[in-house]
Coordinates of C-alpha atoms in Angstrom, one line a residue:
M2 CA 64.1 -122.0 -213.5
K3 CA 67.0 -120.9 -215.6
S4 CA 65.1 -117.9 -217.0
L5 CA 63.8 -117.0 -213.5
S6 CA 67.3 -117.2 -212.1
A7 CA 68.6 -115.0 -214.9
E8 CA 65.8 -112.5 -214.4
L9 CA 66.5 -112.3 -210.6
A10 CA 70.2 -112.0 -211.2
G11 CA 69.7 -108.8 -213.2
R12 CA 67.7 -107.2 -210.4
P13 CA 69.4 -105.1 -207.7
I14 CA 69.2 -106.7 -204.2
V15 CA 67.3 -104.4 -201.9
P16 CA 68.1 -104.9 -198.2
T17 CA 65.2 -105.4 -195.9
V18 CA 64.9 -104.5 -192.3
S19 CA 63.7 -107.3 -190.1
S20 CA 60.6 -106.4 -188.1
G21 CA 61.8 -108.5 -185.3
A22 CA 65.0 -106.5 -185.0
F23 CA 63.0 -103.2 -185.0
T24 CA 60.7 -104.6 -182.3
D25 CA 63.7 -105.5 -180.2
K26 CA 65.1 -102.0 -180.5
V27 CA 61.7 -100.5 -179.4
R28 CA 61.6 -102.9 -176.5
Q29 CA 65.1 -102.0 -175.4
T30 CA 64.3 -98.3 -175.7
V31 CA 61.1 -98.6 -173.6
K32 CA 63.0 -100.7 -171.0
L33 CA 65.7 -98.1 -170.8
L34 CA 63.3 -95.2 -170.3
F35 CA 60.7 -97.0 -168.2
G36 CA 62.4 -100.1 -166.9
T37 CA 62.5 -99.0 -163.3
P38 CA 60.3 -96.6 -161.3
L39 CA 63.2 -94.2 -161.1
N40 CA 63.8 -94.2 -164.8
A41 CA 60.1 -93.8 -165.5
I42 CA 59.9 -90.8 -163.1
L43 CA 63.0 -89.2 -164.7
T44 CA 61.7 -89.8 -168.2
I45 CA 58.3 -88.2 -167.4
V46 CA 59.8 -85.2 -165.6
F47 CA 62.4 -84.7 -168.4
G48 CA 59.7 -85.0 -171.1
A49 CA 57.5 -82.5 -169.2
V50 CA 60.4 -80.0 -168.9
L51 CA 61.0 -80.3 -172.7
F52 CA 57.3 -79.8 -173.4
A53 CA 57.3 -76.7 -171.3
V54 CA 60.5 -75.2 -172.5
V55 CA 61.1 -76.1 -176.1
P56 CA 57.9 -74.6 -177.7
P57 CA 58.4 -71.2 -176.2
M58 CA 62.0 -71.2 -177.0
F59 CA 61.3 -72.2 -180.6
R60 CA 58.7 -69.4 -180.8
W61 CA 61.2 -66.8 -179.5
F62 CA 64.1 -68.1 -181.6
V63 CA 62.3 -68.5 -184.9
L64 CA 58.6 -67.9 -185.2
D65 CA 58.4 -64.5 -183.5
A66 CA 62.0 -63.4 -184.3
V67 CA 63.1 -60.6 -186.5
L68 CA 65.7 -62.0 -188.9
F69 CA 67.0 -59.6 -191.4
D70 CA 64.9 -56.4 -191.1
P71 CA 67.4 -53.5 -190.8
D72 CA 64.8 -51.3 -189.1
P73 CA 65.4 -51.2 -185.3
N74 CA 61.7 -50.4 -184.7
A75 CA 60.9 -53.9 -186.0
C76 CA 62.8 -55.3 -183.1
R77 CA 61.0 -53.1 -180.6
A78 CA 57.6 -54.2 -181.9
A79 CA 58.5 -57.9 -182.0
S80 CA 58.1 -60.3 -179.1
G81 CA 60.8 -62.7 -180.3
A82 CA 64.6 -62.5 -180.8
C83 CA 66.2 -59.6 -182.6
W84 CA 68.6 -61.5 -184.9
S85 CA 68.6 -58.5 -187.3
F86 CA 70.8 -56.7 -184.7
I87 CA 73.4 -59.5 -185.1
Y88 CA 73.1 -59.2 -188.9
A89 CA 73.4 -55.4 -188.8
K90 CA 76.2 -55.3 -186.2
S91 CA 78.1 -58.4 -187.4
G92 CA 81.1 -56.3 -188.5
Q93 CA 81.4 -54.6 -185.1
L94 CA 80.8 -57.8 -183.2
L95 CA 83.5 -59.7 -185.1
F96 CA 86.1 -57.0 -185.5
G97 CA 85.4 -54.5 -182.7
I98 CA 86.5 -50.9 -183.3
Y99 CA 88.9 -51.8 -186.2
P100 CA 88.6 -49.1 -188.9
F101 CA 85.6 -49.9 -191.1
D102 CA 87.4 -49.5 -194.4
E103 CA 90.1 -51.9 -193.3
R104 CA 88.0 -54.7 -191.9
W105 CA 88.9 -56.9 -194.8
R106 CA 92.3 -57.3 -193.0
P107 CA 91.0 -58.9 -189.7
A108 CA 88.5 -60.9 -191.8
L109 CA 91.4 -62.3 -193.8
V110 CA 93.3 -63.0 -190.5
C111 CA 90.4 -65.0 -189.2
V112 CA 90.2 -67.0 -192.4
L113 CA 94.0 -67.6 -192.3
I114 CA 94.1 -68.8 -188.7
I115 CA 91.1 -71.0 -188.9
A116 CA 92.3 -72.5 -192.2
L117 CA 95.7 -73.2 -190.8
L118 CA 94.2 -74.7 -187.7
A119 CA 92.1 -77.0 -189.9
W120 CA 95.2 -77.9 -191.9
S121 CA 97.2 -78.6 -188.7
V122 CA 94.8 -81.3 -187.4
R123 CA 95.7 -83.6 -190.3
P124 CA 98.4 -86.2 -189.3
A125 CA 100.0 -85.8 -192.7
S126 CA 100.8 -82.2 -191.9
W127 CA 102.7 -83.0 -188.7
T128 CA 106.2 -82.3 -190.1
P129 CA 108.9 -79.7 -189.2
R130 CA 107.5 -77.6 -192.0
L131 CA 104.3 -77.0 -190.1
L132 CA 106.2 -74.9 -187.5
Q133 CA 107.7 -72.9 -190.2
L134 CA 104.3 -72.4 -191.8
W135 CA 102.9 -71.2 -188.5
I136 CA 105.8 -68.7 -188.0
A137 CA 105.3 -67.3 -191.4
A138 CA 101.5 -67.1 -190.9
L139 CA 101.8 -65.3 -187.6
A140 CA 104.2 -62.8 -189.2
L141 CA 101.6 -62.2 -191.9
V142 CA 98.9 -61.9 -189.3
G143 CA 101.0 -59.2 -187.5
W144 CA 101.5 -57.3 -190.8
L145 CA 97.8 -57.5 -191.7
M146 CA 96.5 -56.4 -188.3
G147 CA 99.2 -53.8 -187.6
G148 CA 99.8 -52.4 -191.0
G149 CA 102.9 -51.0 -192.6
L150 CA 104.7 -51.9 -195.8
G151 CA 101.8 -50.5 -197.9
L152 CA 99.0 -51.0 -195.4
A153 CA 97.6 -48.2 -193.2
P154 CA 98.9 -48.6 -189.7
V155 CA 96.4 -49.6 -187.1
P156 CA 97.4 -49.6 -183.4
T157 CA 96.6 -52.6 -181.2
S158 CA 94.2 -50.3 -179.2
S159 CA 91.9 -50.5 -182.3
W160 CA 92.1 -54.3 -182.6
G161 CA 89.1 -56.2 -181.4
G162 CA 86.7 -59.0 -181.8
L163 CA 87.4 -62.5 -183.1
P164 CA 90.9 -61.8 -184.4
V165 CA 92.0 -60.8 -180.9
T166 CA 90.6 -64.0 -179.4
L167 CA 92.2 -66.2 -182.1
I168 CA 95.6 -64.5 -181.9
L169 CA 95.7 -64.6 -178.1
T170 CA 94.6 -68.2 -178.0
V171 CA 97.0 -69.5 -180.7
V172 CA 100.1 -67.6 -179.6
A173 CA 99.6 -68.0 -175.9
I174 CA 99.0 -71.8 -176.1
G175 CA 101.6 -72.3 -178.8
V176 CA 104.4 -70.6 -176.8
A177 CA 103.2 -71.9 -173.4
F178 CA 103.3 -75.5 -174.4
P179 CA 107.1 -75.8 -174.9
I180 CA 107.7 -73.6 -171.8
G181 CA 105.4 -76.0 -169.9
V182 CA 107.4 -79.0 -171.1
L183 CA 110.6 -77.4 -169.8
L184 CA 109.1 -76.5 -166.5
A185 CA 107.8 -80.0 -166.0
L186 CA 111.2 -81.5 -166.8
A187 CA 112.8 -79.0 -164.5
R188 CA 110.4 -79.8 -161.6
R189 CA 111.2 -83.5 -161.9
S190 CA 114.9 -83.0 -162.1
T191 CA 117.1 -84.7 -159.5
T192 CA 120.4 -83.5 -160.8
M193 CA 119.7 -79.7 -161.0
P194 CA 118.2 -78.6 -157.7
A195 CA 118.4 -74.9 -158.5
M196 CA 116.3 -75.4 -161.7
R197 CA 113.8 -77.5 -159.7
I198 CA 113.4 -74.8 -157.1
I199 CA 112.9 -72.1 -159.8
A200 CA 110.4 -74.3 -161.6
V201 CA 108.4 -75.0 -158.4
A202 CA 108.4 -71.4 -157.4
F203 CA 107.2 -70.2 -160.8
I204 CA 104.5 -72.9 -161.1
E205 CA 103.2 -72.5 -157.6
G206 CA 103.4 -68.7 -157.7
I207 CA 101.4 -68.5 -161.0
R208 CA 98.9 -71.2 -159.9
G209 CA 98.3 -69.4 -156.6
L210 CA 97.2 -66.2 -158.4
P211 CA 94.0 -65.6 -160.3
L212 CA 94.5 -64.7 -164.0
L213 CA 92.8 -61.3 -163.4
S214 CA 95.5 -60.3 -160.9
I215 CA 98.2 -61.3 -163.4
L216 CA 96.6 -59.3 -166.1
F217 CA 96.3 -56.3 -163.8
V218 CA 99.9 -56.5 -162.9
A219 CA 100.9 -56.7 -166.6
S220 CA 98.7 -53.9 -167.7
I221 CA 98.5 -51.5 -164.8
M222 CA 101.3 -52.0 -162.4
L223 CA 104.1 -52.8 -164.9
P224 CA 103.9 -49.2 -166.4
L225 CA 104.7 -47.9 -162.9
F226 CA 108.1 -49.6 -162.8
L227 CA 109.3 -49.3 -166.4
P228 CA 110.0 -46.3 -168.5
D229 CA 107.9 -45.8 -171.6
Y230 CA 110.7 -46.8 -174.0
L231 CA 111.0 -50.2 -172.3
L232 CA 107.3 -50.7 -171.8
P233 CA 105.7 -53.3 -174.2
D234 CA 102.3 -52.6 -175.9
K235 CA 99.2 -53.4 -173.8
F236 CA 98.3 -56.2 -176.2
V237 CA 101.8 -57.7 -175.8
R238 CA 101.6 -57.4 -172.0
A239 CA 98.3 -59.2 -171.9
L240 CA 99.6 -61.9 -174.3
V241 CA 102.7 -62.5 -172.1
A242 CA 100.4 -62.7 -169.0
L243 CA 98.2 -65.3 -170.7
T244 CA 101.3 -67.3 -171.9
L245 CA 102.8 -67.4 -168.4
F246 CA 99.5 -68.4 -166.8
A247 CA 99.0 -71.2 -169.4
S248 CA 102.5 -72.5 -169.1
A249 CA 102.2 -73.1 -165.4
Y250 CA 99.1 -75.1 -165.8
L251 CA 100.4 -77.0 -168.8
A252 CA 103.5 -77.8 -166.9
E253 CA 101.6 -79.6 -164.2
V254 CA 99.5 -81.5 -166.7
I255 CA 102.7 -82.7 -168.6
R256 CA 104.3 -83.6 -165.2
G257 CA 101.4 -85.9 -164.5
G258 CA 101.9 -87.5 -167.9
L259 CA 105.6 -88.0 -167.2
Q260 CA 104.9 -89.7 -163.9
A261 CA 102.6 -92.1 -165.7
V262 CA 105.3 -93.4 -168.0
P263 CA 106.7 -96.7 -166.6
S264 CA 110.2 -96.6 -165.2
G265 CA 111.2 -99.4 -167.6
Q266 CA 111.0 -96.9 -170.5
Y267 CA 113.7 -94.8 -168.8
E268 CA 115.8 -97.9 -168.2
A269 CA 115.4 -99.1 -171.8
A270 CA 116.5 -95.7 -173.1
E271 CA 119.5 -95.7 -170.8
A272 CA 120.5 -99.2 -171.9
L273 CA 120.5 -98.0 -175.5
G274 CA 122.9 -95.3 -174.6
L275 CA 120.5 -92.4 -175.4
S276 CA 121.3 -89.0 -173.9
F277 CA 118.9 -87.2 -171.6
W278 CA 117.4 -85.0 -174.3
R279 CA 117.2 -87.8 -176.9
T280 CA 115.5 -90.0 -174.3
Q281 CA 112.9 -87.3 -173.5
R282 CA 112.3 -86.4 -177.2
L283 CA 112.2 -89.9 -178.6
V284 CA 110.9 -92.1 -175.8
I285 CA 109.4 -90.3 -172.8
L286 CA 107.6 -87.2 -174.0
P287 CA 105.7 -88.8 -176.8
Q288 CA 104.2 -91.3 -174.3
A289 CA 103.7 -88.7 -171.6
I290 CA 101.8 -86.4 -173.9
R291 CA 99.6 -89.2 -175.2
V292 CA 98.7 -90.1 -171.6
A293 CA 98.0 -86.4 -170.7
I294 CA 95.9 -85.6 -173.8
P295 CA 92.5 -85.4 -171.9
A296 CA 94.0 -83.0 -169.2
L297 CA 95.8 -81.0 -171.9
A298 CA 92.6 -80.6 -173.9
N299 CA 90.7 -79.4 -170.8
T300 CA 93.4 -76.9 -169.9
I301 CA 93.6 -75.5 -173.5
I302 CA 89.8 -75.2 -173.7
V303 CA 89.8 -73.3 -170.4
M304 CA 92.5 -71.0 -171.9
I305 CA 90.3 -70.4 -175.0
K306 CA 87.6 -69.0 -172.7
N307 CA 90.1 -67.2 -170.4
T308 CA 91.0 -64.9 -173.3
S309 CA 87.7 -63.1 -172.6
L310 CA 89.2 -61.7 -169.4
V311 CA 91.4 -59.3 -171.3
L312 CA 88.4 -57.0 -171.5
V313 CA 89.2 -55.8 -167.9
V314 CA 92.5 -54.3 -169.1
G315 CA 90.9 -52.5 -172.0
L316 CA 91.4 -54.9 -174.9
F317 CA 88.5 -55.4 -177.3
D318 CA 87.8 -59.1 -177.5
L319 CA 84.5 -60.6 -178.6
I320 CA 82.7 -59.8 -175.3
S321 CA 84.0 -56.2 -175.3
S322 CA 82.9 -55.8 -179.0
G323 CA 79.4 -57.1 -178.0
K324 CA 79.1 -54.6 -175.2
A325 CA 80.2 -51.8 -177.5
A326 CA 77.6 -52.8 -180.1
L327 CA 74.9 -52.9 -177.5
A328 CA 75.6 -49.3 -176.6
D329 CA 74.1 -48.1 -179.8
P330 CA 71.0 -46.1 -178.8
A331 CA 69.3 -46.7 -182.1
W332 CA 68.7 -50.4 -181.2
P333 CA 66.8 -51.9 -178.3
S334 CA 70.0 -53.5 -176.8
P335 CA 69.2 -57.2 -177.4
A336 CA 71.7 -58.5 -174.9
A337 CA 70.5 -62.1 -174.9
E338 CA 70.9 -62.5 -178.7
T339 CA 74.3 -60.8 -178.7
F340 CA 75.8 -63.0 -176.0
L341 CA 74.2 -66.1 -177.5
F342 CA 76.0 -65.3 -180.7
I343 CA 79.3 -64.7 -178.9
G344 CA 78.7 -67.9 -176.8
A345 CA 78.1 -69.9 -180.0
I346 CA 81.5 -68.7 -181.3
F347 CA 83.3 -69.8 -178.1
F348 CA 81.4 -73.1 -178.1
A349 CA 82.4 -73.8 -181.7
L350 CA 86.1 -73.2 -180.9
S351 CA 86.0 -75.3 -177.7
F352 CA 83.9 -78.1 -179.2
S353 CA 86.1 -78.3 -182.3
F354 CA 89.2 -78.7 -180.1
A355 CA 87.5 -81.2 -177.9
R356 CA 86.7 -83.4 -180.9
F357 CA 90.3 -83.1 -182.1
S358 CA 91.5 -84.2 -178.7
D359 CA 89.2 -87.2 -178.9
F360 CA 90.8 -88.1 -182.3
L361 CA 94.2 -87.8 -180.7
E362 CA 93.2 -90.1 -177.8
R363 CA 91.9 -92.8 -180.2
R364 CA 95.0 -92.5 -182.5
G365 CA 97.5 -92.5 -179.7
H366 CA 96.0 -95.1 -177.3
I367 CA 98.9 -97.0 -175.6
G368 CA 97.0 -99.1 -173.1
Y369 CA 98.1 -97.5 -169.8

């Protein structure tokens, strides 16, 4: 016995899966899918739809697709997707009409913004230095995209693609959030009626207009009322329009979070002798923002996709770059593949932020 125990003690313990547990899981799955007549019908219908749709889609996406062949005639002869168009036109799709020899600059801007966004989601990075880092990074982005100080100047009319989408999203939301907080506080104010009226008029006025009309006013009507030396660049005007639009919606979301904070929190802060701004900064706003995280995330994701509307005022975002690439007569204009590629980029941005908001919800759960 002693030698047997010693021999067994030297062997690694291999976990085994109970056949009973596996059988129970199978039974639970079958019950879930076919436990009731309605579930059985839905399972059969959904399975039939998958069987009818998935094989042809896989054949079009992969088996019959042209992947890396640079010859446009290969796409014309193929019955599947023309992914070689995406490969050949990737520079134009991602960077629009930016000068070809200078495309390393928008590529570096994309890497810089995405890397900084990834760094910013770490709780350890949430310090005052993060704001300073973002300000320095955005200044570097402006220099890289616009040129000067040793780089060839490139006007904003030549900017396009993914950098435009990222810059519009980051700057518009980053500036709109503190404006939205101030608007929400002003709208709830009981001691400053003038500020409350201004905040209500701004929020309701912006929310009552579609974003397209605001972009048209900023890009088309504003030049009619201002002289050229006072007129901002078209890119700046579109950025301001997006910022104002986002701030109005964020203000209402934050106001909802403020209303959800129990009145006892205000009373406790007042009992401690905290001033209004210290009460808001240390007590109220942290709780209100945690409560409003799902609605804030939804608003920000909508704004990410709203940046595509700048194409109507002549800015080359991702969709405009895709349309410009499709205009090449040498290729068979694979629109489906192009917009699937663009949609995948928007989905990656939106999905990543949605997962970040889920993390914030779990981390900041306060029970009400």
